[in-house]
Amino acid sequence: MKMKKTMLWTALALLCASVLPVLSANATTPSCTNCFEKRWIYFSGNITRAPTSADARHKKLLELIHVAKAEGYNGIAFNPGANGSFASMLSATAPHPDYYPNYAEIVREAKENGIELIPVGGGPEMPAKVAPDLIEALPVKDTLFIVHDGHAVPQGQIINSDSSFENRDAAWDLIEKNVGGLAYDTIEAHSGQTSVKFTQASQTNRARLLRTLSNIRPHAAYRMSFWIATKNYNAPLSIRIYGEGATPMYSNPNARLGWGTSNGLWNSDENIIATTQGWKQYNLDFNSGNNSSLKLYFMNEGNGSNSDGLAWLDDVEIREIGLSHTIRRDPQSLPISVTSADGSISYAEWNSDAQTPADYIVGMESLSIPANSTIREGQILRVSSYQSGQNMTSMWSTPASACHEKFFDIQKRYFDKTYALLSAPQKFFLYYDENRVMNWDPACGNITGGKYLANTIARHQQVLLDAYPNVELYVWNDMFDPKMNAIPKYWAVNGDLTDSWKGLKSSTTVVNWTGGSEKEYTNTLALKKKSLEFFHALGHQQMIAGYYDDESTELDALKSWLDALTAAEANGVNSVKGFMYTTWKDVDGYANVKKVADFIKSKQPQRWPQQ
């Protein structure tokens, strides 16, 4: 009997040992009837600049893994940048020595804490990092070159009048001249007697100098040069260029005054002005795209902190250029064409394999004319080529052309490496977002921008799913959203972006950031609701990308998302399965991770695990 009792107690002990953890887990895991299934934090940044003990971003990511676990998040969407990106594994040079050790620690720590790592990347710019010849390039048609002393160079006359402001030409519109933002200055000037002065303490909190360029040729390349001097000036002075229909053509958030060129090559750094500096010259290359007129702004939107800050602008000259940052993939894809002025004669380019004499040799912003060429001294030529779109947006995010199989081969290798690095992730977040230059390659055919992007994303998804059938794909909404960027005219995209969403597989989850960090509650709420309804009707699951560095006391932007979701659900939307805390403030953007989780728990407790 004693033995039987002992055996009975042993059995009961074993049963309790197996049941108690379950009961304990059930006791601590709150009911969550309509939870966001995916509760993520978005993290971007290079984590391999130093050993784990010294790298600030690496340490922040380790910290976030523990914070996420404590606050009920269950995933981190991880977008490493710069030389620490996933793409660096495809580079001809080895990644930073701390690359693999740093990643290994993050993967291990995430796994131990039950936090899923979701790689973010594979955007359309990625293949250009490996194959620079794939970068989007805009056509430059029929630039006039003149032959002199064995070289042909662009005629390049200045196309804007009153470049030094001496005549105070009405074509220069000093929009804030009556509210203290702008004025002509006859004391400080680079040349002549006059400049335009930007006053930092504008009454309207901005200052805009506008020049309408009505004599622009479509599909032409231009270089603008200008001089700037400053005194105690730290307002965000920038350049913006708009096409017809007020469509933005150029605005660079990473280099407000653009990225200049020296001796035909990009400068090593962007155009930067010091708080106080003497007169300094800058330049900026741009392409007119499909436009025959442009609006050029020198502007700041936001006063600086120095009330007496001043900046002066002078000698703004815009010239047509040719063969600048020329991209050549192959003669069939992006050819260079040289003809006589009337187009009746086509000239032959030098080719080391050809047996026939050459008429010209392509150089940097010029053509060399061999002695035996049929082109003569003083002759006018028409030269057509393709200009890199790299500086039309960020220098690092200009897309590659997807009309070449190499684009998808590189994307596949990129994910192969990422899959191994992060120990077989089950999800992949495709970074298609604000892709502002695309569909210029003749190899794409005569299609709309929407058809081009639909073809691109459809093929990209299929390539990955063929190799990894069980991987879940995610994508930002904006490039496929008619309420955002999938519109008839979007930046320097060639053609209507409508219908781009037709390339998305219904199994791909849409991560929706409609409205971003806008604080205007009513309009953004309606916009968000319509966007949620749109992708629901297409059959997509969705996640909300909320927070967006909302500094309001009541988290207004997040509140509008929750209210929009409630309104959309009342209209039949049941496809929103997750929420992602989204910040763009680097390591300083995560102070409100707990606050955001608490806010959701307090406003709509059914959506977040209660602790």
mmCIF file with all atom_site columns, C-alpha atoms in Angstrom, residues 253-330:
data_model
loop_
_atom_site.group_PDB
_atom_site.id
_atom_site.type_symbol
_atom_site.label_atom_id
_atom_site.label_alt_id
_atom_site.label_comp_id
_atom_site.label_asym_id
_atom_site.label_entity_id
_atom_site.label_seq_id
_atom_site.pdbx_PDB_ins_code
_atom_site.Cartn_x
_atom_site.Cartn_y
_atom_site.Cartn_z
_atom_site.occupancy
_atom_site.B_iso_or_equiv
_atom_site.pdbx_formal_charge
_atom_site.auth_seq_id
_atom_site.auth_comp_id
_atom_site.auth_asym_id
_atom_site.auth_atom_id
_atom_site.pdbx_PDB_model_num
ATOM 1  C CA . PRO A 1 253 ? 15.470 65.411 -47.951 1.00 0.00 ? 253 PRO A CA 1
ATOM 2  C CA . ASN A 1 254 ? 19.029 64.177 -47.392 1.00 0.00 ? 254 ASN A CA 1
ATOM 3  C CA . ALA A 1 255 ? 20.710 67.054 -49.223 1.00 0.00 ? 255 ALA A CA 1
ATOM 4  C CA . ARG A 1 256 ? 18.496 70.118 -49.135 1.00 0.00 ? 256 ARG A CA 1
ATOM 5  C CA . LEU A 1 257 ? 20.606 72.076 -51.603 1.00 0.00 ? 257 LEU A CA 1
ATOM 6  C CA . GLY A 1 258 ? 21.252 69.051 -53.763 1.00 0.00 ? 258 GLY A CA 1
ATOM 7  C CA . TRP A 1 259 ? 24.357 67.097 -54.644 1.00 0.00 ? 259 TRP A CA 1
ATOM 8  C CA . GLY A 1 260 ? 26.892 68.853 -56.821 1.00 0.00 ? 260 GLY A CA 1
ATOM 9  C CA . THR A 1 261 ? 29.209 67.744 -59.605 1.00 0.00 ? 261 THR A CA 1
ATOM 10 C CA . SER A 1 262 ? 32.914 68.402 -60.132 1.00 0.00 ? 262 SER A CA 1
ATOM 11 C CA . ASN A 1 263 ? 34.798 67.365 -63.289 1.00 0.00 ? 263 ASN A CA 1
ATOM 12 C CA . GLY A 1 264 ? 31.799 65.314 -64.376 1.00 0.00 ? 264 GLY A CA 1
ATOM 13 C CA . LEU A 1 265 ? 31.648 63.236 -61.171 1.00 0.00 ? 265 LEU A CA 1
ATOM 14 C CA . TRP A 1 266 ? 29.433 63.494 -58.111 1.00 0.00 ? 266 TRP A CA 1
ATOM 15 C CA . ASN A 1 267 ? 31.031 65.409 -55.245 1.00 0.00 ? 267 ASN A CA 1
ATOM 16 C CA . SER A 1 268 ? 31.952 63.380 -52.174 1.00 0.00 ? 268 SER A CA 1
ATOM 17 C CA . ASP A 1 269 ? 29.408 65.283 -50.052 1.00 0.00 ? 269 ASP A CA 1
ATOM 18 C CA . GLU A 1 270 ? 26.129 67.070 -50.562 1.00 0.00 ? 270 GLU A CA 1
ATOM 19 C CA . ASN A 1 271 ? 25.816 70.842 -50.904 1.00 0.00 ? 271 ASN A CA 1
ATOM 20 C CA . ILE A 1 272 ? 25.939 72.140 -47.320 1.00 0.00 ? 272 ILE A CA 1
ATOM 21 C CA . ILE A 1 273 ? 25.931 75.707 -46.082 1.00 0.00 ? 273 ILE A CA 1
ATOM 22 C CA . ALA A 1 274 ? 27.620 76.687 -42.835 1.00 0.00 ? 274 ALA A CA 1
ATOM 23 C CA . THR A 1 275 ? 25.875 78.882 -40.278 1.00 0.00 ? 275 THR A CA 1
ATOM 24 C CA . THR A 1 276 ? 28.317 81.617 -41.198 1.00 0.00 ? 276 THR A CA 1
ATOM 25 C CA . GLN A 1 277 ? 30.338 81.499 -44.425 1.00 0.00 ? 277 GLN A CA 1
ATOM 26 C CA . GLY A 1 278 ? 31.687 83.734 -47.154 1.00 0.00 ? 278 GLY A CA 1
ATOM 27 C CA . TRP A 1 279 ? 30.508 83.449 -50.727 1.00 0.00 ? 279 TRP A CA 1
ATOM 28 C CA . LYS A 1 280 ? 30.643 79.862 -51.952 1.00 0.00 ? 280 LYS A CA 1
ATOM 29 C CA . GLN A 1 281 ? 29.548 78.371 -55.276 1.00 0.00 ? 281 GLN A CA 1
ATOM 30 C CA . TYR A 1 282 ? 27.386 75.266 -55.612 1.00 0.00 ? 282 TYR A CA 1
ATOM 31 C CA . ASN A 1 283 ? 25.753 73.410 -58.478 1.00 0.00 ? 283 ASN A CA 1
ATOM 32 C CA . LEU A 1 284 ? 22.886 70.994 -59.005 1.00 0.00 ? 284 LEU A CA 1
ATOM 33 C CA . ASP A 1 285 ? 22.035 68.802 -62.022 1.00 0.00 ? 285 ASP A CA 1
ATOM 34 C CA . PHE A 1 286 ? 18.436 67.969 -62.894 1.00 0.00 ? 286 PHE A CA 1
ATOM 35 C CA . ASN A 1 287 ? 16.341 66.592 -65.733 1.00 0.00 ? 287 ASN A CA 1
ATOM 36 C CA . SER A 1 288 ? 13.132 68.114 -67.064 1.00 0.00 ? 288 SER A CA 1
ATOM 37 C CA . GLY A 1 289 ? 11.418 64.778 -67.636 1.00 0.00 ? 289 GLY A CA 1
ATOM 38 C CA . ASN A 1 290 ? 8.210  65.202 -69.619 1.00 0.00 ? 290 ASN A CA 1
ATOM 39 C CA . ASN A 1 291 ? 7.858  68.886 -68.711 1.00 0.00 ? 291 ASN A CA 1
ATOM 40 C CA . SER A 1 292 ? 8.148  71.951 -70.950 1.00 0.00 ? 292 SER A CA 1
ATOM 41 C CA . SER A 1 293 ? 8.096  74.332 -67.961 1.00 0.00 ? 293 SER A CA 1
ATOM 42 C CA . LEU A 1 294 ? 9.305  74.095 -64.378 1.00 0.00 ? 294 LEU A CA 1
ATOM 43 C CA . LYS A 1 295 ? 8.970  76.079 -61.187 1.00 0.00 ? 295 LYS A CA 1
ATOM 44 C CA . LEU A 1 296 ? 12.231 76.508 -59.278 1.00 0.00 ? 296 LEU A CA 1
ATOM 45 C CA . TYR A 1 297 ? 12.183 77.449 -55.598 1.00 0.00 ? 297 TYR A CA 1
ATOM 46 C CA . PHE A 1 298 ? 14.918 78.502 -53.228 1.00 0.00 ? 298 PHE A CA 1
ATOM 47 C CA . MET A 1 299 ? 13.087 78.324 -49.932 1.00 0.00 ? 299 MET A CA 1
ATOM 48 C CA . ASN A 1 300 ? 13.014 77.639 -46.242 1.00 0.00 ? 300 ASN A CA 1
ATOM 49 C CA . GLU A 1 301 ? 9.978  76.453 -44.338 1.00 0.00 ? 301 GLU A CA 1
ATOM 50 C CA . GLY A 1 302 ? 10.701 77.135 -40.719 1.00 0.00 ? 302 GLY A CA 1
ATOM 51 C CA . ASN A 1 303 ? 12.702 79.870 -39.061 1.00 0.00 ? 303 ASN A CA 1
ATOM 52 C CA . GLY A 1 304 ? 16.028 78.996 -37.535 1.00 0.00 ? 304 GLY A CA 1
ATOM 53 C CA . SER A 1 305 ? 16.953 79.596 -33.910 1.00 0.00 ? 305 SER A CA 1
ATOM 54 C CA . ASN A 1 306 ? 19.050 82.723 -34.573 1.00 0.00 ? 306 ASN A CA 1
ATOM 55 C CA . SER A 1 307 ? 16.730 85.697 -34.887 1.00 0.00 ? 307 SER A CA 1
ATOM 56 C CA . ASP A 1 308 ? 19.381 87.743 -36.686 1.00 0.00 ? 308 ASP A CA 1
ATOM 57 C CA . GLY A 1 309 ? 20.303 85.000 -39.166 1.00 0.00 ? 309 GLY A CA 1
ATOM 58 C CA . LEU A 1 310 ? 20.765 85.996 -42.823 1.00 0.00 ? 310 LEU A CA 1
ATOM 59 C CA . ALA A 1 311 ? 21.594 84.232 -46.064 1.00 0.00 ? 311 ALA A CA 1
ATOM 60 C CA . TRP A 1 312 ? 22.365 85.773 -49.437 1.00 0.00 ? 312 TRP A CA 1
ATOM 61 C CA . LEU A 1 313 ? 21.877 84.218 -52.883 1.00 0.00 ? 313 LEU A CA 1
ATOM 62 C CA . ASP A 1 314 ? 23.495 85.499 -56.076 1.00 0.00 ? 314 ASP A CA 1
ATOM 63 C CA . ASP A 1 315 ? 24.506 84.581 -59.628 1.00 0.00 ? 315 ASP A CA 1
ATOM 64 C CA . VAL A 1 316 ? 21.969 81.834 -60.297 1.00 0.00 ? 316 VAL A CA 1
ATOM 65 C CA . GLU A 1 317 ? 22.725 80.429 -63.748 1.00 0.00 ? 317 GLU A CA 1
ATOM 66 C CA . ILE A 1 318 ? 20.975 77.520 -65.483 1.00 0.00 ? 318 ILE A CA 1
ATOM 67 C CA . ARG A 1 319 ? 22.552 75.927 -68.547 1.00 0.00 ? 319 ARG A CA 1
ATOM 68 C CA . GLU A 1 320 ? 21.659 72.949 -70.682 1.00 0.00 ? 320 GLU A CA 1
ATOM 69 C CA . ILE A 1 321 ? 24.229 70.156 -70.439 1.00 0.00 ? 321 ILE A CA 1
ATOM 70 C CA . GLY A 1 322 ? 24.752 66.785 -72.080 1.00 0.00 ? 322 GLY A CA 1
ATOM 71 C CA . LEU A 1 323 ? 26.499 63.464 -71.363 1.00 0.00 ? 323 LEU A CA 1
ATOM 72 C CA . SER A 1 324 ? 26.417 64.258 -67.659 1.00 0.00 ? 324 SER A CA 1
ATOM 73 C CA . HIS A 1 325 ? 26.301 61.202 -65.376 1.00 0.00 ? 325 HIS A CA 1
ATOM 74 C CA . THR A 1 326 ? 25.483 59.132 -68.424 1.00 0.00 ? 326 THR A CA 1
ATOM 75 C CA . ILE A 1 327 ? 24.177 55.617 -67.833 1.00 0.00 ? 327 ILE A CA 1
ATOM 76 C CA . ARG A 1 328 ? 24.786 52.902 -70.426 1.00 0.00 ? 328 ARG A CA 1
ATOM 77 C CA . ARG A 1 329 ? 23.472 49.370 -70.003 1.00 0.00 ? 329 ARG A CA 1
ATOM 78 C CA . ASP A 1 330 ? 23.947 48.151 -73.540 1.00 0.00 ? 330 ASP A CA 1
#
